[in-house]
Amino acid sequence: MTTMTRKRILLGGLILAAATVGTWWAWLGWDTEYTVDPETGATTGPYAAWQVAGCVLTLALLAAVGGWLLGPWVVVPVMTVAFTVAWAAHAASTDDTGLWAVGAVLVLVGTAAGTAVVSVGARLLRRRRTG
């Protein structure tokens, strides 16, 4: 691996990490309010379905572009750690029950699985196109 390739991968990884944290903030990080149904007393939130869907689609786009340009071996750990740390730091600061840790594990596993599938798929498409 050349020095230029290492620099490109490092810079790409840093940009990908920043974009991943930015995605968390843009879709989920700003919303901290829960909604209580006055009739049933059921509590929902803090995220609406449209926020989660937008976040997942944005992360999928990042994973696809990252897989195409950098490869899954960069995308999966960078996006998984960046998103999980952003989510967990916020959740830990707002949760009194300690259940944020369970959520963090679920976010970690889901993000790793999702980024792996999408980035490997993008990399395979790139190989197919160029090979």
Coordinates of N, CA and C in Angstrom, one line a residue:
M1 N 0.8 -1.2 0.0 CA 0.0 0.0 0.0 C 0.9 1.2 0.0
T2 N 0.6 2.1 -0.9 CA 1.5 3.3 -1.0 C 1.0 4.4 0.0
T3 N 1.9 5.3 0.2 CA 1.6 6.4 1.2 C 0.4 7.2 0.7
M4 N 0.3 7.4 -0.5 CA -0.9 8.2 -1.1 C -2.2 7.4 -0.8
T5 N -2.1 6.1 -1.0 CA -3.3 5.3 -0.7 C -3.7 5.4 0.8
R6 N -2.7 5.3 1.6 CA -3.0 5.4 3.1 C -3.6 6.7 3.4
K7 N -3.0 7.8 2.8 CA -3.6 9.1 3.1 C -5.0 9.3 2.6
R8 N -5.3 8.7 1.4 CA -6.6 8.8 0.9 C -7.6 8.0 1.8
I9 N -7.2 6.8 2.2 CA -8.1 6.0 3.1 C -8.3 6.7 4.4
L10 N -7.2 7.3 5.0 CA -7.4 8.1 6.3 C -8.3 9.3 6.1
L11 N -8.1 10.0 5.1 CA -8.9 11.2 4.8 C -10.4 10.8 4.6
G12 N -10.5 9.8 3.8 CA -11.9 9.2 3.5 C -12.5 8.7 4.7
G13 N -11.8 8.0 5.6 CA -12.4 7.6 6.8 C -12.8 8.7 7.7
L14 N -12.0 9.7 7.8 CA -12.3 10.9 8.7 C -13.6 11.6 8.1
I15 N -13.6 11.8 6.8 CA -14.8 12.4 6.2 C -16.0 11.6 6.4
L16 N -15.9 10.2 6.3 CA -17.0 9.3 6.5 C -17.5 9.4 7.9
A17 N -16.6 9.4 8.9 CA -16.9 9.5 10.3 C -17.7 10.8 10.6
A18 N -17.2 11.9 10.1 CA -17.9 13.2 10.3 C -19.2 13.2 9.6
A19 N -19.4 12.6 8.4 CA -20.7 12.6 7.8 C -21.6 11.7 8.5
T20 N -21.1 10.6 9.1 CA -22.0 9.7 9.9 C -22.5 10.4 11.1
V21 N -21.6 11.1 11.9 CA -22.1 11.8 13.1 C -23.0 12.9 12.7
G22 N -22.7 13.6 11.5 CA -23.6 14.6 11.0 C -25.0 14.1 10.7
T23 N -25.0 12.9 10.1 CA -26.3 12.2 9.8 C -27.1 12.0 11.1
W24 N -26.4 11.5 12.1 CA -27.1 11.3 13.4 C -27.7 12.6 13.9
W25 N -26.9 13.6 13.9 CA -27.3 14.9 14.4 C -28.5 15.5 13.6
A26 N -28.4 15.4 12.3 CA -29.4 16.0 11.4 C -30.7 15.4 11.5
W27 N -30.7 14.0 11.7 CA -32.0 13.3 11.8 C -32.5 13.0 13.2
L28 N -31.6 12.7 14.1 CA -32.0 12.3 15.4 C -31.5 13.1 16.6
G29 N -30.4 13.7 16.5 CA -29.7 14.3 17.6 C -30.4 15.5 18.2
W30 N -31.2 16.2 17.5 CA -31.8 17.4 18.0 C -33.2 17.1 18.7
D31 N -33.7 15.9 18.5 CA -35.0 15.6 19.0 C -34.9 14.8 20.4
T32 N -35.4 15.5 21.4 CA -35.3 14.8 22.8 C -36.7 14.7 23.5
E33 N -37.7 15.1 22.8 CA -39.1 15.2 23.4 C -39.9 13.9 23.2
Y34 N -40.5 13.5 24.2 CA -41.4 12.3 24.1 C -42.8 12.8 24.0
T35 N -43.7 12.0 23.4 CA -45.1 12.4 23.2 C -45.9 11.4 24.1
V36 N -46.8 12.0 24.8 CA -47.7 11.2 25.6 C -49.1 11.4 25.1
D37 N -49.8 10.2 24.8 CA -51.1 10.2 24.3 C -52.0 10.5 25.5
P38 N -52.8 11.6 25.4 CA -53.7 12.0 26.6 C -54.8 11.0 26.9
E39 N -55.2 10.2 25.9 CA -56.3 9.2 26.2 C -55.8 7.9 26.8
T40 N -54.6 7.5 26.3 CA -54.1 6.2 26.8 C -53.0 6.3 27.7
G41 N -52.3 7.4 27.7 CA -51.1 7.6 28.6 C -49.9 7.0 28.0
A42 N -50.0 6.4 26.8 CA -48.8 5.8 26.2 C -47.8 6.8 25.8
T43 N -46.5 6.5 26.0 CA -45.5 7.4 25.7 C -44.7 6.9 24.5
T44 N -44.5 7.8 23.5 CA -43.7 7.4 22.3 C -42.6 8.4 22.1
G45 N -41.6 8.0 21.3 CA -40.5 9.0 21.0 C -39.2 8.5 21.6
P46 N -38.2 9.4 21.4 CA -38.3 10.7 21.0 C -38.3 10.9 19.5
Y47 N -38.1 9.8 18.7 CA -38.0 9.9 17.3 C -39.3 9.5 16.6
A48 N -39.6 10.2 15.5 CA -40.7 9.8 14.7 C -40.2 8.8 13.6
A49 N -41.2 8.1 13.0 CA -40.8 7.1 12.0 C -40.1 7.8 10.8
W50 N -40.5 9.0 10.4 CA -39.9 9.6 9.3 C -38.4 10.0 9.6
Q51 N -38.1 10.3 10.8 CA -36.7 10.6 11.2 C -35.8 9.4 11.1
V52 N -36.3 8.3 11.6 CA -35.5 7.1 11.5 C -35.3 6.6 10.1
A53 N -36.4 6.7 9.3 CA -36.3 6.3 7.9 C -35.3 7.2 7.2
G54 N -35.4 8.5 7.4 CA -34.4 9.4 6.7 C -33.0 9.1 7.2
C55 N -32.8 8.8 8.4 CA -31.5 8.5 8.9 C -30.9 7.2 8.3
V56 N -31.8 6.2 8.2 CA -31.3 4.9 7.7 C -31.0 5.1 6.2
L57 N -31.8 5.8 5.5 CA -31.6 6.0 4.0 C -30.3 6.8 3.8
T58 N -30.0 7.8 4.6 CA -28.8 8.6 4.5 C -27.6 7.8 4.8
L59 N -27.7 7.0 5.9 CA -26.6 6.1 6.3 C -26.3 5.1 5.1
A60 N -27.4 4.6 4.5 CA -27.2 3.6 3.4 C -26.5 4.3 2.3
L61 N -26.9 5.5 2.0 CA -26.2 6.2 0.9 C -24.7 6.4 1.2
L62 N -24.4 6.8 2.4 CA -23.0 6.9 2.9 C -22.2 5.6 2.8
A63 N -22.9 4.5 3.2 CA -22.2 3.2 3.2 C -22.0 2.8 1.7
A64 N -22.9 3.1 0.8 CA -22.8 2.7 -0.6 C -21.6 3.5 -1.2
V65 N -21.6 4.8 -1.0 CA -20.5 5.6 -1.6 C -19.2 5.2 -0.9
G66 N -19.2 5.0 0.4 CA -18.0 4.6 1.1 C -17.5 3.2 0.6
G67 N -18.4 2.3 0.5 CA -18.0 1.0 0.0 C -17.4 1.0 -1.4
W68 N -18.0 1.9 -2.3 CA -17.5 2.0 -3.6 C -16.1 2.6 -3.6
L69 N -15.9 3.7 -2.8 CA -14.6 4.4 -2.9 C -13.5 3.9 -1.9
L70 N -13.9 3.4 -0.8 CA -13.0 3.1 0.3 C -12.9 1.6 0.6
G71 N -14.0 0.9 0.4 CA -14.1 -0.5 0.7 C -14.8 -0.8 2.0
P72 N -15.4 -1.9 2.2 CA -16.1 -2.3 3.4 C -15.2 -2.4 4.6
W73 N -14.0 -2.7 4.5 CA -13.1 -2.8 5.6 C -12.8 -1.5 6.3
V74 N -13.1 -0.4 5.6 CA -13.0 1.0 6.2 C -14.4 1.4 6.6
V75 N -15.4 1.2 5.8 CA -16.7 1.7 6.0 C -17.4 1.1 7.3
V76 N -17.3 -0.2 7.4 CA -18.0 -0.9 8.5 C -17.5 -0.4 9.9
P77 N -16.2 -0.5 10.2 CA -15.8 0.0 11.5 C -16.0 1.5 11.7
V78 N -15.7 2.3 10.7 CA -15.8 3.7 10.9 C -17.2 4.2 11.1
M79 N -18.2 3.7 10.3 CA -19.6 4.1 10.4 C -20.2 3.6 11.7
T80 N -19.8 2.3 12.0 CA -20.4 1.7 13.2 C -20.0 2.4 14.5
V81 N -18.7 2.6 14.6 CA -18.2 3.3 15.8 C -18.7 4.7 15.9
A82 N -18.6 5.5 14.8 CA -19.1 6.9 14.8 C -20.5 7.0 15.2
F83 N -21.4 6.2 14.5 CA -22.8 6.4 14.8 C -23.2 5.9 16.2
T84 N -22.6 4.8 16.6 CA -22.9 4.2 17.9 C -22.4 5.2 19.0
V85 N -21.2 5.7 18.9 CA -20.7 6.7 19.9 C -21.6 7.9 20.0
A86 N -22.0 8.5 18.8 CA -22.8 9.6 18.8 C -24.1 9.3 19.5
W87 N -24.8 8.2 19.1 CA -26.0 7.9 19.7 C -25.9 7.6 21.2
A88 N -24.9 6.8 21.6 CA -24.8 6.4 23.0 C -24.4 7.6 23.9
A89 N -23.6 8.5 23.4 CA -23.2 9.6 24.3 C -24.5 10.5 24.6
H90 N -25.3 10.6 23.6 CA -26.5 11.4 23.8 C -27.5 10.6 24.7
A91 N -27.7 9.3 24.4 CA -28.6 8.5 25.2 C -28.2 8.4 26.7
A92 N -26.9 8.2 26.9 CA -26.4 8.1 28.3 C -26.6 9.4 29.1
S93 N -26.5 10.5 28.4 CA -26.7 11.8 29.1 C -28.2 12.1 29.4
T94 N -29.1 11.4 28.8 CA -30.5 11.7 29.0 C -31.3 10.6 29.6
D95 N -30.6 9.4 29.9 CA -31.3 8.3 30.5 C -30.9 8.0 31.9
D96 N -32.0 7.9 32.8 CA -31.7 7.6 34.2 C -31.8 6.1 34.5
T97 N -32.3 5.3 33.6 CA -32.6 3.9 33.9 C -31.4 3.0 33.6
G98 N -30.4 3.5 32.8 CA -29.3 2.6 32.4 C -29.6 1.8 31.2
L99 N -30.8 1.8 30.6 CA -31.2 1.1 29.5 C -30.5 1.6 28.2
W100 N -29.9 2.7 28.2 CA -29.2 3.2 27.1 C -28.1 2.3 26.6
A101 N -27.6 1.5 27.5 CA -26.5 0.5 27.2 C -27.1 -0.6 26.3
V102 N -28.3 -1.0 26.6 CA -28.9 -2.0 25.8 C -29.2 -1.5 24.4
G103 N -29.7 -0.3 24.3 CA -29.9 0.4 23.1 C -28.6 0.6 22.3
A104 N -27.5 0.9 23.0 CA -26.3 1.1 22.3 C -25.8 -0.2 21.6
V105 N -26.0 -1.3 22.3 CA -25.6 -2.6 21.7 C -26.4 -2.9 20.5
L106 N -27.7 -2.6 20.6 CA -28.6 -2.8 19.4 C -28.2 -1.9 18.2
V107 N -27.9 -0.7 18.5 CA -27.5 0.3 17.5 C -26.2 -0.2 16.9
L108 N -25.2 -0.7 17.7 CA -23.9 -1.2 17.2 C -24.1 -2.4 16.3
V109 N -24.9 -3.3 16.7 CA -25.1 -4.5 15.9 C -25.9 -4.2 14.6
G110 N -26.9 -3.4 14.7 CA -27.7 -3.0 13.5 C -26.9 -2.1 12.5
T111 N -26.1 -1.2 13.0 CA -25.3 -0.4 12.2 C -24.2 -1.2 11.5
A112 N -23.6 -2.1 12.2 CA -22.5 -3.0 11.7 C -23.1 -3.9 10.6
A113 N -24.3 -4.5 10.8 CA -24.9 -5.3 9.8 C -25.3 -4.5 8.6
G114 N -26.0 -3.4 8.8 CA -26.4 -2.6 7.7 C -25.3 -2.1 6.8
T115 N -24.3 -1.5 7.5 CA -23.2 -1.0 6.7 C -22.4 -2.1 6.0
A116 N -22.3 -3.3 6.6 CA -21.6 -4.4 5.9 C -22.4 -4.8 4.7
V117 N -23.7 -5.0 4.8 CA -24.4 -5.4 3.6 C -24.4 -4.4 2.5
V118 N -24.6 -3.1 2.8 CA -24.6 -2.1 1.8 C -23.2 -1.9 1.2
S119 N -22.2 -1.8 2.0 CA -20.8 -1.5 1.5 C -20.3 -2.6 0.7
V120 N -20.5 -3.9 1.2 CA -20.1 -5.0 0.4 C -20.8 -5.1 -1.0
G121 N -22.1 -4.8 -0.9 CA -22.8 -4.8 -2.2 C -22.3 -3.7 -3.2
A122 N -22.0 -2.5 -2.6 CA -21.4 -1.5 -3.5 C -20.1 -1.9 -4.0
R123 N -19.2 -2.5 -3.2 CA -17.9 -2.9 -3.7 C -18.0 -4.0 -4.7
L124 N -19.0 -4.9 -4.6 CA -19.2 -6.0 -5.6 C -19.6 -5.4 -6.9
L125 N -20.5 -4.4 -6.8 CA -21.0 -3.7 -8.0 C -19.8 -3.0 -8.7
R126 N -18.9 -2.4 -8.0 CA -17.8 -1.7 -8.5 C -16.9 -2.8 -9.3
R127 N -16.6 -3.9 -8.6 CA -15.8 -4.9 -9.2 C -16.4 -5.4 -10.5
R128 N -17.7 -5.6 -10.5 CA -18.4 -6.1 -11.6 C -18.3 -5.1 -12.8
R129 N -18.4 -3.9 -12.5 CA -18.3 -2.8 -13.5 C -16.9 -2.7 -14.1
T130 N -15.9 -2.8 -13.3 CA -14.6 -2.6 -13.7 C -13.9 -3.9 -14.2
G131 N -14.5 -5.1 -13.8 CA -13.8 -6.3 -14.1 C -14.4 -7.0 -15.3

